[in-house]
Amino acid sequence: MKKPLVSILCITYNHQQFIGKCLESLTNQKCDFDFEILIHDDASTDGTQAIIKGFQQKYPEIVKPILQTENQWSKKAGGINLRFNYPRAKGKYLALCDGDDFWIDEKKLQKQVTFLENNPDFSLVCGAYMRVQDGKKTPVIRTNKVSPEKNEDKGSQFDLEDHNKAWFSLIRPSSVLFRNYAEQVKLLKEYEFSFDIHLFYHLLKIGKGYYSNEILVGYNVHKSGVNSGTDHRDRLLFQYYLVKEIYEKDKNSFSKQRYLKICFKIINLKISGLMPNSKIKTPQLRNKTITTRQIIREIKPLMNSEKERKEFYKCFIPLQLKILKSELKKKMSISK
């Protein structure tokens, strides 16, 4: 096979129920260029690896797996693609697809590559998806995440500032195709916790993004999914550390606002007694517990506006009181 134009990065773990459909949707792509599928299986304990081997035998020049015998995520959370798939990617463009997702459009790659080839000022393209849970399919098309003037008939352009409110909810990772910038990969290695958010952040610092209203992928929601298997407190702490790292490297208003927002939320949960250190389950986070006092010391010098200070003082109202206040308002509106 010639040098592939696109490298598809796929990470799997106990995806026996989904990996067959995932790989079928990837290998069935109709393109006028070559592509490769780089799979990293993180020591699955079900039949995932057997299914991957079957696809490797059928498509030996396309499907290129790493089949771990020891789980790597448990050693270091995040950065699986960065450590195991990016270094072997040969493509000019990179696409992501988790092993429990699948591509709906067999021309997804062709459409997205054509767009980036014709629009050099864009660094990534992504699109709408189908949410699949318990047999129910729900299309998710985000048409209200950017300012109206950026909307077009078939999609919308966006940049880093468009994510101030939504914080990358516009981008479904398995729908993304992006340029393979070697310097961006080097930047990702500087983070202790490297996730897709870091990638999208740096890509949008150097180019625009395009969101297609066309449904490109299927997103399976299930109990053993990455987000489903992680406690909400752990997820919030992961966000805290990764946004803190981004802010400390760049110190711009975009990352600062998100950093403050997460800090305010953690402070509120801690003083409400809803985020004790004993409830943190992820091994990498247990050794990095942080107190309310530490967070306050970190963010006090950053709060320069009256609005920021008001939000800071609001977070000291225990969550229970906020809930009671909200319920009281509802009862009063019903009685009227």
Short mmCIF file of C-alpha atoms in Angstrom, two decimals, residues 95-332:
data_model
loop_
_atom_site.label_atom_id
_atom_site.label_comp_id
_atom_site.label_asym_id
_atom_site.label_seq_id
_atom_site.Cartn_x
_atom_site.Cartn_y
_atom_site.Cartn_z
CA ALA A 95 -9.32 10.77 12.22
CA LEU A 96 -10.62 9.51 15.56
CA CYS A 97 -13.14 6.75 16.26
CA ASP A 98 -13.58 5.05 19.61
CA GLY A 99 -14.10 1.30 19.50
CA ASP A 100 -17.66 1.58 20.79
CA ASP A 101 -18.68 4.16 18.15
CA PHE A 102 -19.20 3.74 14.40
CA TRP A 103 -19.33 5.82 11.23
CA ILE A 104 -22.68 6.11 9.50
CA ASP A 105 -21.63 7.73 6.22
CA GLU A 106 -19.38 5.54 4.04
CA LYS A 107 -18.06 8.73 2.41
CA LYS A 108 -17.24 10.48 5.70
CA LEU A 109 -13.50 10.49 5.10
CA GLN A 110 -13.82 11.55 1.46
CA LYS A 111 -16.06 14.50 2.31
CA GLN A 112 -13.90 15.69 5.19
CA VAL A 113 -10.58 15.31 3.37
CA THR A 114 -11.98 17.21 0.37
CA PHE A 115 -13.02 20.05 2.68
CA LEU A 116 -9.60 20.37 4.35
CA GLU A 117 -7.78 20.09 1.03
CA ASN A 118 -9.84 23.00 -0.31
CA ASN A 119 -9.71 25.09 2.90
CA PRO A 120 -6.13 25.40 4.21
CA ASP A 121 -7.14 27.87 6.95
CA PHE A 122 -9.15 25.17 8.72
CA SER A 123 -7.40 22.74 11.05
CA LEU A 124 -10.29 20.35 11.76
CA VAL A 125 -13.75 19.26 10.65
CA CYS A 126 -16.41 17.47 12.67
CA GLY A 127 -20.16 16.91 12.59
CA ALA A 128 -23.47 15.79 14.03
CA TYR A 129 -24.01 12.31 15.46
CA MET A 130 -26.64 9.74 16.34
CA ARG A 131 -26.96 8.96 20.05
CA VAL A 132 -27.79 5.26 20.51
CA GLN A 133 -29.00 4.01 23.90
CA ASP A 134 -31.06 0.90 24.67
CA GLY A 135 -32.10 0.63 21.04
CA LYS A 136 -33.31 4.22 20.86
CA LYS A 137 -31.67 6.49 18.28
CA THR A 138 -31.59 10.25 18.84
CA PRO A 139 -29.97 12.62 16.32
CA VAL A 140 -27.80 15.29 17.95
CA ILE A 141 -27.27 18.33 15.74
CA ARG A 142 -25.77 21.33 17.54
CA THR A 143 -26.95 24.39 15.64
CA ASN A 144 -26.92 26.88 18.51
CA LYS A 145 -23.33 26.69 19.72
CA VAL A 146 -21.88 29.48 17.57
CA SER A 147 -22.93 33.04 16.82
CA PRO A 148 -25.68 33.29 14.14
CA GLU A 149 -23.46 34.96 11.55
CA LYS A 150 -21.24 31.87 11.46
CA ASN A 151 -24.09 29.49 10.62
CA GLU A 152 -24.47 28.25 7.06
CA ASP A 153 -27.05 26.03 5.36
CA LYS A 154 -25.06 22.84 5.83
CA GLY A 155 -23.09 23.67 8.96
CA SER A 156 -21.10 26.35 10.73
CA GLN A 157 -17.60 27.68 11.12
CA PHE A 158 -16.17 28.03 14.61
CA ASP A 159 -13.04 29.08 16.42
CA LEU A 160 -11.61 28.83 19.92
CA GLU A 161 -13.69 31.68 21.30
CA ASP A 162 -16.93 29.90 20.33
CA HIS A 163 -16.15 27.37 23.05
CA ASN A 164 -16.17 29.81 25.95
CA LYS A 165 -19.67 28.70 26.92
CA ALA A 166 -19.93 25.17 25.57
CA TRP A 167 -16.33 24.00 26.25
CA PHE A 168 -15.88 21.80 23.20
CA SER A 169 -19.33 20.17 23.36
CA LEU A 170 -19.59 21.04 19.66
CA ILE A 171 -16.93 18.43 18.86
CA ARG A 172 -17.78 14.73 19.08
CA PRO A 173 -14.32 13.07 18.93
CA SER A 174 -15.38 10.16 16.69
CA SER A 175 -16.61 12.65 14.08
CA VAL A 176 -13.32 14.57 13.81
CA LEU A 177 -10.75 14.72 11.03
CA PHE A 178 -7.77 17.03 11.60
CA ARG A 179 -4.42 17.95 10.15
CA ASN A 180 -1.45 15.95 11.41
CA TYR A 181 0.66 18.75 12.88
CA ALA A 182 3.83 17.28 14.40
CA GLU A 183 4.34 20.35 16.60
CA GLN A 184 0.90 19.89 18.15
CA VAL A 185 1.75 16.34 19.18
CA LYS A 186 4.87 17.65 20.91
CA LEU A 187 2.72 20.11 22.86
CA LEU A 188 0.38 17.35 23.99
CA LYS A 189 3.30 15.48 25.53
CA GLU A 190 3.85 18.36 27.93
CA TYR A 191 0.58 17.67 29.75
CA GLU A 192 0.33 15.28 32.67
CA PHE A 193 -3.22 14.33 31.67
CA SER A 194 -3.56 14.44 27.90
CA PHE A 195 -7.12 14.21 26.56
CA ASP A 196 -8.98 15.15 23.38
CA ILE A 197 -9.72 18.60 24.86
CA HIS A 198 -6.01 19.45 24.79
CA LEU A 199 -5.84 18.38 21.14
CA PHE A 200 -8.86 20.41 20.05
CA TYR A 201 -7.69 23.43 22.04
CA HIS A 202 -4.32 23.56 20.27
CA LEU A 203 -5.79 22.80 16.84
CA LEU A 204 -8.20 25.73 17.19
CA LYS A 205 -5.38 28.02 18.26
CA ILE A 206 -3.81 27.68 14.82
CA GLY A 207 -6.84 27.24 12.56
CA LYS A 208 -10.61 27.30 12.32
CA GLY A 209 -13.02 24.40 12.67
CA TYR A 210 -16.01 23.43 10.57
CA TYR A 211 -19.10 21.67 11.94
CA SER A 212 -21.33 19.75 9.50
CA ASN A 213 -25.03 19.37 10.28
CA GLU A 214 -24.88 16.02 8.53
CA ILE A 215 -25.00 13.01 10.88
CA LEU A 216 -21.65 11.31 10.45
CA VAL A 217 -21.26 8.90 13.36
CA GLY A 218 -23.12 6.76 15.84
CA TYR A 219 -22.34 7.20 19.53
CA ASN A 220 -23.23 4.23 21.73
CA VAL A 221 -24.16 5.14 25.31
CA HIS A 222 -23.64 2.12 27.58
CA LYS A 223 -22.73 1.23 31.15
CA SER A 224 -19.17 0.20 30.39
CA GLY A 225 -18.33 3.35 28.42
CA VAL A 226 -15.43 5.52 29.59
CA ASN A 227 -17.65 8.30 30.93
CA SER A 228 -20.24 5.90 32.31
CA GLY A 229 -17.65 4.03 34.32
CA THR A 230 -16.16 7.11 35.95
CA ASP A 231 -17.71 8.87 38.92
CA HIS A 232 -18.82 12.47 38.26
CA ARG A 233 -16.43 13.70 40.99
CA ASP A 234 -13.50 12.00 39.27
CA ARG A 235 -14.51 13.53 35.93
CA LEU A 236 -14.69 16.98 37.50
CA LEU A 237 -11.23 16.60 39.04
CA PHE A 238 -9.83 15.45 35.68
CA GLN A 239 -11.31 18.61 34.15
CA TYR A 240 -9.79 20.71 36.92
CA TYR A 241 -6.27 19.40 36.34
CA LEU A 242 -6.37 19.49 32.56
CA VAL A 243 -7.86 23.01 32.37
CA LYS A 244 -5.43 24.21 35.03
CA GLU A 245 -2.54 22.93 32.91
CA ILE A 246 -3.88 24.64 29.81
CA TYR A 247 -4.30 27.92 31.65
CA GLU A 248 -0.86 27.79 33.28
CA LYS A 249 0.75 27.29 29.87
CA ASP A 250 -1.18 29.96 27.96
CA LYS A 251 -2.73 32.26 30.57
CA ASN A 252 -5.38 33.56 28.16
CA SER A 253 -8.90 34.72 29.00
CA PHE A 254 -10.50 31.68 27.34
CA SER A 255 -8.77 29.08 29.54
CA LYS A 256 -8.96 31.35 32.60
CA GLN A 257 -12.76 31.59 32.51
CA ARG A 258 -13.14 27.84 32.21
CA TYR A 259 -10.59 27.26 34.98
CA LEU A 260 -12.44 29.61 37.35
CA LYS A 261 -15.79 28.02 36.52
CA ILE A 262 -14.54 24.54 37.43
CA CYS A 263 -12.88 25.82 40.61
CA PHE A 264 -16.11 27.48 41.74
CA LYS A 265 -18.00 24.23 41.19
CA ILE A 266 -15.47 22.15 43.15
CA ILE A 267 -15.48 24.64 46.04
CA ASN A 268 -19.26 24.48 46.19
CA LEU A 269 -19.32 20.67 46.18
CA LYS A 270 -16.64 20.49 48.86
CA ILE A 271 -18.31 22.89 51.28
CA SER A 272 -21.59 21.07 50.63
CA GLY A 273 -19.92 17.82 51.73
CA LEU A 274 -20.54 16.21 48.34
CA MET A 275 -16.91 15.81 47.24
CA PRO A 276 -14.90 14.18 50.05
CA ASN A 277 -11.47 12.85 49.11
CA SER A 278 -12.57 9.38 50.21
CA LYS A 279 -15.01 9.20 47.29
CA ILE A 280 -12.36 9.67 44.59
CA LYS A 281 -11.91 6.31 42.83
CA THR A 282 -9.31 6.93 40.10
CA PRO A 283 -5.84 5.90 41.41
CA GLN A 284 -4.04 8.80 39.68
CA LEU A 285 -6.38 11.28 41.36
CA ARG A 286 -6.28 9.84 44.88
CA ASN A 287 -2.70 11.01 45.23
CA LYS A 288 -3.54 14.47 43.90
CA THR A 289 -6.36 15.50 46.21
CA ILE A 290 -6.76 19.23 46.68
CA THR A 291 -8.38 21.22 49.48
CA THR A 292 -10.78 24.14 49.24
CA ARG A 293 -8.15 26.39 50.80
CA GLN A 294 -5.58 25.43 48.15
CA ILE A 295 -8.00 26.20 45.31
CA ILE A 296 -8.87 29.59 46.82
CA ARG A 297 -5.18 30.48 47.10
CA GLU A 298 -4.71 29.57 43.43
CA ILE A 299 -7.59 31.58 42.00
CA LYS A 300 -7.69 34.69 44.21
CA PRO A 301 -5.04 36.54 42.15
CA LEU A 302 -6.98 35.72 38.96
CA MET A 303 -10.28 37.34 39.90
CA ASN A 304 -9.97 40.84 38.52
CA SER A 305 -13.57 41.68 37.65
CA GLU A 306 -16.63 42.30 39.81
CA LYS A 307 -18.47 39.53 37.98
CA GLU A 308 -15.74 36.98 38.81
CA ARG A 309 -15.76 37.99 42.47
CA LYS A 310 -19.55 37.68 42.67
CA GLU A 311 -19.41 34.18 41.21
CA PHE A 312 -16.69 33.33 43.73
CA TYR A 313 -18.79 34.38 46.71
CA LYS A 314 -21.85 32.59 45.32
CA CYS A 315 -20.01 29.28 45.39
CA PHE A 316 -19.89 29.47 49.20
CA ILE A 317 -23.66 29.02 49.38
CA PRO A 318 -24.08 25.30 50.14
CA LEU A 319 -25.61 23.37 47.28
CA GLN A 320 -28.43 22.17 49.53
CA LEU A 321 -29.59 25.78 50.03
CA LYS A 322 -29.47 26.42 46.30
CA ILE A 323 -31.66 23.37 45.66
CA LEU A 324 -34.15 24.42 48.36
CA LYS A 325 -34.29 27.93 46.92
CA SER A 326 -34.93 26.55 43.43
CA GLU A 327 -37.69 24.23 44.68
CA LEU A 328 -39.30 27.12 46.59
CA LYS A 329 -39.38 29.21 43.42
CA LYS A 330 -41.06 26.37 41.52
CA LYS A 331 -43.74 25.97 44.22
CA MET A 332 -44.43 29.70 44.25
#
